[in-house]
Coordinates of C-alpha atoms in Angstrom, one line a residue:
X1461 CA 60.6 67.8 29.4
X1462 CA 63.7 69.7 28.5
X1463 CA 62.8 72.3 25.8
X1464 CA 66.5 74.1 25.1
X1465 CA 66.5 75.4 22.1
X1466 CA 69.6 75.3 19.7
X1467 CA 70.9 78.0 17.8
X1468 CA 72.4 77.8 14.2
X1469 CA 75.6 77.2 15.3
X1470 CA 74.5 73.9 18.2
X1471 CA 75.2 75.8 21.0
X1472 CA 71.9 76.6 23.1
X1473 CA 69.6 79.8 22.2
X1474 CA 70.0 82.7 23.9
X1475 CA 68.3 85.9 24.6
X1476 CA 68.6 89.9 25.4
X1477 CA 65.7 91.3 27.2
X1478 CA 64.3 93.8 29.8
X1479 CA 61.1 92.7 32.1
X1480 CA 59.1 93.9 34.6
X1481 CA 59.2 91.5 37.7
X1482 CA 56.1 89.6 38.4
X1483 CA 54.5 88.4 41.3
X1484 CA 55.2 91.3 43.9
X1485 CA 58.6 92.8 44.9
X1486 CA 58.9 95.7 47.0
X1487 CA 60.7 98.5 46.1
X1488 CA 64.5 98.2 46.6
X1489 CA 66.7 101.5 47.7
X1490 CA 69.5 102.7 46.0
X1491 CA 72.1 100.6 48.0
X1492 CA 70.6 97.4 48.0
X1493 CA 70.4 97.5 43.9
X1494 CA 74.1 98.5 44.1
X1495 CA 75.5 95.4 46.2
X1496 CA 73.1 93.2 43.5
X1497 CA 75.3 94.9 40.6
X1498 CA 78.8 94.4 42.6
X1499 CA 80.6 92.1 40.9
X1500 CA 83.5 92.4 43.9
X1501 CA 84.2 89.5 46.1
X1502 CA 81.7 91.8 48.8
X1503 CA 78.8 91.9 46.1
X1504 CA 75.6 89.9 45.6
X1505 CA 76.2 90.0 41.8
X1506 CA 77.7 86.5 41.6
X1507 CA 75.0 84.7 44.2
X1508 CA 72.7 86.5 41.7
X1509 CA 73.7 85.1 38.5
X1510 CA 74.0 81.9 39.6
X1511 CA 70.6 81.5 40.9
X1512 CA 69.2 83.7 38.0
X1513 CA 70.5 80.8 35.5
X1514 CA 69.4 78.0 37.4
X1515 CA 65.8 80.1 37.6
X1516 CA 65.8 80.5 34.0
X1517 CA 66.7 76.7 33.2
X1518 CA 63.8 76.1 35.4
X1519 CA 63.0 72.0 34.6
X1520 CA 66.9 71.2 33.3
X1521 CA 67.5 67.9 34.5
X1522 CA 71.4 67.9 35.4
X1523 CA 73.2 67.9 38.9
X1524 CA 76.2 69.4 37.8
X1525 CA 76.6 73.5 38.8
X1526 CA 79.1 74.3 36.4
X1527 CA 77.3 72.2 33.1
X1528 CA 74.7 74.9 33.6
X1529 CA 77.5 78.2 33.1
X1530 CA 79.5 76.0 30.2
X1531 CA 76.2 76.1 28.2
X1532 CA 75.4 79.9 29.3
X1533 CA 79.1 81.2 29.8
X1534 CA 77.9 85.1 28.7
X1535 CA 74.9 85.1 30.9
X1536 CA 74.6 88.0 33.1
X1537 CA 72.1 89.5 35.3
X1538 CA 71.3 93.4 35.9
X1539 CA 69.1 94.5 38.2
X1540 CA 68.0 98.4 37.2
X1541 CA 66.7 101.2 39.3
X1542 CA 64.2 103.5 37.8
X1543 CA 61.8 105.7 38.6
X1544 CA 58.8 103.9 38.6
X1545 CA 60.1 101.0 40.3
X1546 CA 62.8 98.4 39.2
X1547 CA 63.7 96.8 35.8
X1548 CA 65.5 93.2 34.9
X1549 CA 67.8 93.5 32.5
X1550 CA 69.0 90.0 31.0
X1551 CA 71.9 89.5 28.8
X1552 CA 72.2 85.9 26.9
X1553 CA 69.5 84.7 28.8
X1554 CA 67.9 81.0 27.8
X1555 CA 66.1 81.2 25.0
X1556 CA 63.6 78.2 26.6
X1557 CA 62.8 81.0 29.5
X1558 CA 60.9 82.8 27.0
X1559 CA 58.0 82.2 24.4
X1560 CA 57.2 84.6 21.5
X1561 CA 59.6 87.2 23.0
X1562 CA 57.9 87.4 26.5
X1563 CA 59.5 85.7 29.5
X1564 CA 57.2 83.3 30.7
X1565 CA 55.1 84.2 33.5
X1566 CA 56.1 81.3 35.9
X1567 CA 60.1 81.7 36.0
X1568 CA 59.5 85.4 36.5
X1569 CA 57.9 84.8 39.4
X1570 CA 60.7 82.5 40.6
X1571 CA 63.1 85.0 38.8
X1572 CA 61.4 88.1 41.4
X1573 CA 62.3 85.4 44.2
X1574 CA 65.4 85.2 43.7
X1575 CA 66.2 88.9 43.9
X1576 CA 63.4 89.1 47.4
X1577 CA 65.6 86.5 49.0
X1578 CA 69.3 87.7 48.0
X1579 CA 68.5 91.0 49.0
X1580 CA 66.2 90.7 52.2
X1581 CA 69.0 87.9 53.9
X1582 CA 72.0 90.1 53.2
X1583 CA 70.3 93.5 54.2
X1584 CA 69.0 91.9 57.4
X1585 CA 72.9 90.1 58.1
X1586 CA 74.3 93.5 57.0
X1587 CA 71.6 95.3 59.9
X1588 CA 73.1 92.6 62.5
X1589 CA 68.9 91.5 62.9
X1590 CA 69.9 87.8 62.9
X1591 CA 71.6 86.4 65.4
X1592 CA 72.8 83.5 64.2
X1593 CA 74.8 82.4 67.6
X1594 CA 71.7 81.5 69.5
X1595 CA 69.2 79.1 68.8
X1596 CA 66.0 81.0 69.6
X1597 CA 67.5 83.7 67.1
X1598 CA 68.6 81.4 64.3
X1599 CA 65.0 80.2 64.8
X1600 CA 63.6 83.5 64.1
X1601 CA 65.5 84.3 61.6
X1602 CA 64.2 81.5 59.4
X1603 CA 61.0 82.8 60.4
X1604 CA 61.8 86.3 59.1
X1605 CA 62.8 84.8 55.8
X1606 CA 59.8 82.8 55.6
X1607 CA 57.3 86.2 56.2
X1608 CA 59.4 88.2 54.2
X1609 CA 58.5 85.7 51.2
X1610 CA 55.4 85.8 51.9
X1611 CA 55.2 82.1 52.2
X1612 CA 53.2 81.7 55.8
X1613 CA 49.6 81.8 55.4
X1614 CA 47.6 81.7 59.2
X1615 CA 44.0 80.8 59.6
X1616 CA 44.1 78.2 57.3
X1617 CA 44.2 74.3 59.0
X1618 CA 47.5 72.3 59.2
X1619 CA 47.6 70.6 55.5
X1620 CA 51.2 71.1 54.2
X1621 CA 52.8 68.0 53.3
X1622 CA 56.6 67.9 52.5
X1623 CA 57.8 65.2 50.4
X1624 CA 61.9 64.6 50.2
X1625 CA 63.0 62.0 48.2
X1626 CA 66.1 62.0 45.3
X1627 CA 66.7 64.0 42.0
X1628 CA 68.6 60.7 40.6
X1629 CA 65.5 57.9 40.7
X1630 CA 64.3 55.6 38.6
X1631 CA 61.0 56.4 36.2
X1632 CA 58.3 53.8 38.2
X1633 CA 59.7 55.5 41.5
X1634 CA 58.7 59.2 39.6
X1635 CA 55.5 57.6 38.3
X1636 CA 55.0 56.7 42.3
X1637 CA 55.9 59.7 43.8
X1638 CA 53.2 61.4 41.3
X1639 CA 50.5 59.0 42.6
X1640 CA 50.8 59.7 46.2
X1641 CA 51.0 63.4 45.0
X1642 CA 47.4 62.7 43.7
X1643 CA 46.0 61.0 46.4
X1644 CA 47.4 63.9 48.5
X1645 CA 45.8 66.6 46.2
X1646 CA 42.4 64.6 46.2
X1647 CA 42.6 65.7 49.8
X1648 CA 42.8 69.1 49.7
X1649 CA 46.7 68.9 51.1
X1650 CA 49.3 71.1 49.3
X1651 CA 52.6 70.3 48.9
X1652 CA 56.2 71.2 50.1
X1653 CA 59.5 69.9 48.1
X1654 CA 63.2 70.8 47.6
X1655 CA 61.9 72.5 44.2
X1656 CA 64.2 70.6 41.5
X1657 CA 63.4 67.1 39.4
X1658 CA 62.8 63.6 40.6
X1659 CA 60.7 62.9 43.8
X1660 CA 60.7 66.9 44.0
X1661 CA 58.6 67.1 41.2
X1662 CA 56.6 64.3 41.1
X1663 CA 53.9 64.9 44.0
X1664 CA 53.5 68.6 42.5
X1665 CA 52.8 67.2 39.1
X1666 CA 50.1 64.6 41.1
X1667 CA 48.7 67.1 42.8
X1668 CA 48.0 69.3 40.4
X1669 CA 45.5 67.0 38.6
X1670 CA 44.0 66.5 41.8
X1671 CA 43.5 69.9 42.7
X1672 CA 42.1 70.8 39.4
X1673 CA 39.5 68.0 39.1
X1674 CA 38.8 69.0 43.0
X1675 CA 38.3 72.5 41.4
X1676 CA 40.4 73.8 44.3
X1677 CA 41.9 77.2 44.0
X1678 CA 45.2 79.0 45.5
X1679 CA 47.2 75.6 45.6
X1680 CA 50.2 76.1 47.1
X1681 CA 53.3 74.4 45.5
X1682 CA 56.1 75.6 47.6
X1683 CA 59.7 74.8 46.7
X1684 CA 62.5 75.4 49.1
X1685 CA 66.3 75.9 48.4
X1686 CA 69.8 77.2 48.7
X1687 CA 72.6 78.8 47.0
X1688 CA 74.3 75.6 47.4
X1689 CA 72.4 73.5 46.0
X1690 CA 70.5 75.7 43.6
X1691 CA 72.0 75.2 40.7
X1692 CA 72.5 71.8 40.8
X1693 CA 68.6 71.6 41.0
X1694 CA 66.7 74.0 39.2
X1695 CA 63.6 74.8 40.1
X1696 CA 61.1 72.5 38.3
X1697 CA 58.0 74.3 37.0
X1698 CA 55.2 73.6 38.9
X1699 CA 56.8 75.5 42.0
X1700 CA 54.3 78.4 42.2
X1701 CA 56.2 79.6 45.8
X1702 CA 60.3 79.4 45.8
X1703 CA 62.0 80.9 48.9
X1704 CA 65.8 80.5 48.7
X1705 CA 67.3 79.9 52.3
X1706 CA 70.8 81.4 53.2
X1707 CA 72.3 77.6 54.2
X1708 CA 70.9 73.9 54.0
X1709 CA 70.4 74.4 58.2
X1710 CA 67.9 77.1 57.6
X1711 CA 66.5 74.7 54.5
X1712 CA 66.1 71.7 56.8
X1713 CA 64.5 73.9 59.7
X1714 CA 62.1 75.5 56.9
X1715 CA 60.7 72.3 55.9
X1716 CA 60.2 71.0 59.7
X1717 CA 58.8 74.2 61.2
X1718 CA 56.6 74.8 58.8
X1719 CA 55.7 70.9 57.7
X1720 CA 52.5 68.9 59.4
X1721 CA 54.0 66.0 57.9
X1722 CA 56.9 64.7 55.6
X1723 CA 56.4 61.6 53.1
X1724 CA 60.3 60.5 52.1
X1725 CA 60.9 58.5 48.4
X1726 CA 63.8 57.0 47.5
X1727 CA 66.7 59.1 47.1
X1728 CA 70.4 59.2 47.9
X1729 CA 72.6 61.1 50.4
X1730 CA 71.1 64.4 50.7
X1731 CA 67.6 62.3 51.4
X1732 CA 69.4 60.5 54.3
X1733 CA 70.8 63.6 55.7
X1734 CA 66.7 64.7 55.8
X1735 CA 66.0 61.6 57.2
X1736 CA 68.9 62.2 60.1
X1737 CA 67.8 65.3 60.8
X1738 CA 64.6 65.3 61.4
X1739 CA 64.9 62.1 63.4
X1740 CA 67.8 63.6 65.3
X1741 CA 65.3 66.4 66.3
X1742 CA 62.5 63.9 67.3
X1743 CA 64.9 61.5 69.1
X1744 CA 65.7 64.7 71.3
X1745 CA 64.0 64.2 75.2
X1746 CA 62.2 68.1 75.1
X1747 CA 60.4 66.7 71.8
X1748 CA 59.1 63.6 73.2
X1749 CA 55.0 63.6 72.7
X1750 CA 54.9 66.2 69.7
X1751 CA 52.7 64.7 67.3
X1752 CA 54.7 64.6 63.6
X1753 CA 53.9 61.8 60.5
X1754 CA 57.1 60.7 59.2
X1755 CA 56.2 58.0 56.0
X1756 CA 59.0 56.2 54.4
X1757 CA 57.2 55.0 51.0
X1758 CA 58.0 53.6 47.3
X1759 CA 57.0 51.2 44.7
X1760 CA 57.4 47.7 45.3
X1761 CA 60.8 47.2 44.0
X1762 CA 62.1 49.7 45.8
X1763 CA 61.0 47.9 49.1
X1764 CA 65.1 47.2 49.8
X1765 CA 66.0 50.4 50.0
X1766 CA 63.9 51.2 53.4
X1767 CA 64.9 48.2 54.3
X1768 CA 68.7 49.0 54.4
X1769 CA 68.0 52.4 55.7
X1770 CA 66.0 51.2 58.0
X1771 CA 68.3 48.6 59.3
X1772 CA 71.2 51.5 59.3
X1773 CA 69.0 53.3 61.3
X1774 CA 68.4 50.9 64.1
X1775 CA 72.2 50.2 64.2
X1776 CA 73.4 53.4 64.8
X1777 CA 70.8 55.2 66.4
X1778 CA 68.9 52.2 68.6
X1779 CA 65.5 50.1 67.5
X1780 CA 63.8 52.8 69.3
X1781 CA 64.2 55.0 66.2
X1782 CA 61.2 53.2 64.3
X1783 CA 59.0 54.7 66.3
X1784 CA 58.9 57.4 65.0
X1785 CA 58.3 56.6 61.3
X1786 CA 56.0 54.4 59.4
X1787 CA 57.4 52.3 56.1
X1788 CA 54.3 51.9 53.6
X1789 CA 55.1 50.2 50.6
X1790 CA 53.3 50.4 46.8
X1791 CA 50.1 51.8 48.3
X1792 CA 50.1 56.0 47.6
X1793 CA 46.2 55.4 48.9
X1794 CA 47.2 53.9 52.6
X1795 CA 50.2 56.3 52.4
X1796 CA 47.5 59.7 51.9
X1797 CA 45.2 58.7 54.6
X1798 CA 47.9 58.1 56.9
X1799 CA 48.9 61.0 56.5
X1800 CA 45.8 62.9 56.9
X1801 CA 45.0 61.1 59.9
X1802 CA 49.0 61.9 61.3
X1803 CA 48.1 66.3 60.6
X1804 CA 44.7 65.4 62.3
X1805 CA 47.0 64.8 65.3
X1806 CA 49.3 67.4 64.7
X1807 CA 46.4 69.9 64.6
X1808 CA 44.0 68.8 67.8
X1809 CA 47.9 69.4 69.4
X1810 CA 48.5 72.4 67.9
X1811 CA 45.3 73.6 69.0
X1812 CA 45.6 71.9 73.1
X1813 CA 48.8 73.9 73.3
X1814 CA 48.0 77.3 71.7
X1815 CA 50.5 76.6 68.9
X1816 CA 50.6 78.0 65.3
X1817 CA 49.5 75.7 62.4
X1818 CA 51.6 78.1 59.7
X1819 CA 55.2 77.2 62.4
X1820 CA 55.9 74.9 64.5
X1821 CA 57.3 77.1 67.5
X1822 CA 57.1 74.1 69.7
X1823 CA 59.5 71.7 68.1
X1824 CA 63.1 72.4 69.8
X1825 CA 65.6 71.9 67.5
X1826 CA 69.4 72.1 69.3
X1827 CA 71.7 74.6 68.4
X1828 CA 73.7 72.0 66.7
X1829 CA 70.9 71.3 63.8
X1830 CA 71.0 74.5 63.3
X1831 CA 75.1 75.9 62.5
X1832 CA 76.1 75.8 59.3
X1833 CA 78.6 72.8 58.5
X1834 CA 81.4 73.8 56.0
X1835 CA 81.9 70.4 55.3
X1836 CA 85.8 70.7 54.8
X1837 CA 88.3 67.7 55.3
X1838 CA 89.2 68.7 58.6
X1839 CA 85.7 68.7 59.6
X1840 CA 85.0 65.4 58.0
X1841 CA 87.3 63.9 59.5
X1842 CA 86.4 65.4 62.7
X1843 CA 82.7 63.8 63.2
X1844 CA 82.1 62.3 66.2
X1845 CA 80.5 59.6 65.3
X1846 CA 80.4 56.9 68.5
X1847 CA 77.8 55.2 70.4
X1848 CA 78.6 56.5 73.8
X1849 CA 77.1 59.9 72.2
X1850 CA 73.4 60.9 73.2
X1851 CA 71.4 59.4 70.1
X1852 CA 70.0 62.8 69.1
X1853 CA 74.0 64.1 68.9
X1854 CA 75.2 61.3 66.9
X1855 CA 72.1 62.3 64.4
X1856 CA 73.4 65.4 64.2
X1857 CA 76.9 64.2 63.5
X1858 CA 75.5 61.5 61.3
X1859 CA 73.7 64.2 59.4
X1860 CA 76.9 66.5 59.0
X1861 CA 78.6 63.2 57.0
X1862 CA 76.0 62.8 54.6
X1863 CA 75.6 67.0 54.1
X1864 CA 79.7 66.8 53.5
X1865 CA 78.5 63.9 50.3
X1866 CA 76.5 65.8 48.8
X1867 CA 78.4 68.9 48.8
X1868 CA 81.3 66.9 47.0
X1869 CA 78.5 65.4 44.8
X1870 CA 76.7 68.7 43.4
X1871 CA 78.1 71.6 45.3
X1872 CA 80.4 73.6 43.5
X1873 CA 82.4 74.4 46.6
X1874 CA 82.8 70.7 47.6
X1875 CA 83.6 69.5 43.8
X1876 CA 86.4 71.9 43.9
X1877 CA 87.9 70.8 47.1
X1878 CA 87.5 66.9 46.2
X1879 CA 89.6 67.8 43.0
X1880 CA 92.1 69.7 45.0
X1881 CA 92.9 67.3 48.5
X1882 CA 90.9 64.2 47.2
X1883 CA 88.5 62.4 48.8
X1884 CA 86.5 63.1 52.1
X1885 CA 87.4 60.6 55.0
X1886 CA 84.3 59.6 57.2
X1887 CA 85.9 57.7 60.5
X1888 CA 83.7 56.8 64.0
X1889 CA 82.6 53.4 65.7
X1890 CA 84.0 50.6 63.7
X1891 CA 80.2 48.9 63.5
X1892 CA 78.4 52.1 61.9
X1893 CA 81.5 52.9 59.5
X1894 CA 80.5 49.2 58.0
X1895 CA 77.0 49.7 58.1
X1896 CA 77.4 53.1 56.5
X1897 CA 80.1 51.9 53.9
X1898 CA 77.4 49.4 52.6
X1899 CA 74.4 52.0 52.5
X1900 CA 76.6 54.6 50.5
X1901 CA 78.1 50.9 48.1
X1902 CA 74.0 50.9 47.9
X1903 CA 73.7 54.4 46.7
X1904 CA 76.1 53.8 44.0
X1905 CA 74.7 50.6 42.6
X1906 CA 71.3 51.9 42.6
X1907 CA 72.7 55.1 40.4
X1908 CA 71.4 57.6 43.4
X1909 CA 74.3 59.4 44.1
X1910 CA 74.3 61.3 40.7
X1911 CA 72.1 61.5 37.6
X1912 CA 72.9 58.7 34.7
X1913 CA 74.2 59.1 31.6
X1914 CA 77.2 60.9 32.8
X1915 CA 80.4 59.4 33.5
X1916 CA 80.9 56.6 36.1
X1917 CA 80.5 57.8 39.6
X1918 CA 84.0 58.4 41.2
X1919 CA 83.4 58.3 45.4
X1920 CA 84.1 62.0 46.3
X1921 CA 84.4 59.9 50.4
X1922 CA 86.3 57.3 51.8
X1923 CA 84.7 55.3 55.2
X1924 CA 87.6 54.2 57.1
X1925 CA 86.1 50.5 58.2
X1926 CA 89.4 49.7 60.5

């Protein structure tokens, strides 16, 4: 529901105010309120601000970064040192963030998040504690981020489910995503998403009226993001737990590490790059026998879109692929008890190799799952995406293409360099580029690439099929 509230003169409301964090924030030192404040090219300020506003437009449903400043162009952020702790200062904040001149307790919390993360990941990159040129440390590292915000929880028995699945999808897909949320809820499982609208939402919004008529307390609705990506999906407002991740590597290793299981909806390109990942990571040999439920599930009429990624699946990566997931279709009660019966497995193994249920130390993911990708047209073009590759390295390459969409799709960075040099190319074995131009024609018909009622989607890629 989006609640903005118009002012006089039919712009949005705004607001001037001073809070109080919520929800726990240790005390921050001199310095790191400082580089929060620095508005230099060095400073936090800007990461700040924009996840601030995307925190306060918490349940906007947009995928464009900049909409969200061209409705809130004089919105700033302060963060204030006193002496009995620290202060919020807003200045032209959303009006719809607040309710009778308090903020509402919720986005504060999110709000407080956003500060943790900004300033724990740049103190610890500043203090050289992550190295980020080894696995085992980039491992750690998302590990670190993941304590810090307070989001691992031991002695308590594997029952995090993550659901991916698209911001753009149609309203019987969200009315489906919200019943498997319930069935998941009726079974005391919590639940793991991307944070913003769409398939994100939905099995929160399920789950919630699970867990209350299950009377069950201390729910966990965890929402995990990026800079990136933040802005161009707000938080949606049943996320009780945001942690913002410093890159969409971290992001992707968050959700697997610290997973039992992940249902996928329908969605676009950034849920195929999940996909791609996570079976790029299974596909890998050191991997092989580590138990982990992968569902592929959606209404009935959204039974052709497994089937193409399905089918794109087997071509590129070999029919051994399906082995690893199971496609249930218009039935969220099969689709819960499979996957309770998948984290059954997942915790007897945990338990026969002396693992963690809060993070999956087992799982080796290679180093090249876990680098950044600056998806520029260079490095586009560059994939190497061939058969002759090991099947777990063509995933990863595979993955890359699809991350380098939906940076020119949502990410500010990637709009701007679409609009300056045009186009991403996408070039590899002539067989995949056609079976990849016809998923993304797909994504375009079926309106998953960006939200409707905007303009007509303009390709920000080109697949080069000879």
């Amino acid at each position: 529901m989006n609640d903005t509230q118009i002012d006089k003169s039919g712009k949005p409301a705004t607001v001037n105010a001073r809070i109080s964090p919520a929800g726990g924030l240790d005390i921050l030192s001199r310095n790191e309120v400082a580089r929060l404040r620095d508005v230099s090219g060095s400073g936090l300020h800007g990461l700040l601000r924009r996840c601030a506003l995307a925190v306060l437009t918490s349940g906007d449903i947009s995928d464009d970064p900049r909409g969200m400043f061209e409705q809130y162009p004089n919105f700033d952020i302060q963060v204030l040192q006193q002496d009995r702790g620290i202060k919020i200062e807003l200045q032209h904040a959303p009006a719809r963030a607040f309710v009778d001149g308090h903020i509402i307790r919720g986005i504060n919390e999110l709000l407080v998040a956003v500060v943790r993360d900004i300033v724990y990941v740049s103190t610890q990159l500043e203090q050289g504690n992550f190295d980020l040129d080894d696995s085992v440390g980039l491992t750690h590292a998302v590990f670190e981020i993941l304590r810090n915000a307070r989001i691992l929880r031991p002695q308590i028995d594997p029952n995090l489910a993550v659901c991916w699945g698209g911001h753009s999808i149609s309203r019987d897909e969200y009315e489906y995503t919200k019943s498997v949320g319930y069935q998941l809820g009726l079974r005391s499982l919590d639940i793991c998403t991307g944070c913003g609208p769409g398939a994100m939402k939905g099995p929160m919004k399920g789950a919630t009226i699970a867990h209350a008529k299950q009377r069950r307390k201390n729910n966990r609705y965890i929402g995990i993001t990026e800079p990136g990506i933040i802005a161009a999906e707000s938080p949606n407002p049943i996320v009780n737990q945001l942690v913002i991740m410093p890159d969409i590597e971290k992001r992707l290793e968050a959700f697997v590490r610290m997973g039992h299981g992940i249902i996928v909806f329908p969605g676009g390109v950034g849920t195929a790059e999940e996909i791609l990942y996570l079976l790029g990571i299974l596909l890998h040999p050191d991997n092989a026998g580590i138990p982990f439920p992968l569902i592929f599930t959606g209404p009935k009429h959204s039974a052709p879109y497994f089937e193409q990624i399905d089918k794109f699946l087997k071509l590129s990566l070999g029919d051994e692929v399906a082995q690893h997931y199971k496609i249930i279709v218009d039935d969220p009660i099969a689709v819960a008890h499979a996957m309770v019966r998948g984290i059954d497995k997942v915790r007897n193994h945990r338990l026969d190799n002396k693992d963690a249920f809060f993070f999956n130390w087992s799982l080796n993911i290679p180093l090249a799952f876990q680098q950044p990708f600056l998806p520029t047209h260079d490095a586009m073009r560059s994939l190497a995406i061939r058969r002759d590759r090991p099947r777990h390295e063509l995933a990863a390459d595979l993955r890359r293409a699809f991350s380098g969409i939906v940076a020119g799709n949502v990410k500010e960075e990637g709009i701007r360099a679409i609009e300056k040099d045009g186009p991403f190319e996408i070039d590899g074995d002539p067989e995949i580029m056609k079976a990849l131009d016809h998923l993304l024609q797909a994504f375009v018909q079926q309106h998953r690439m960006k939200l409707p009622g905007g303009s007509a989607y303009v390709p920000c890629y080109r697949v080069l099929t000879v």
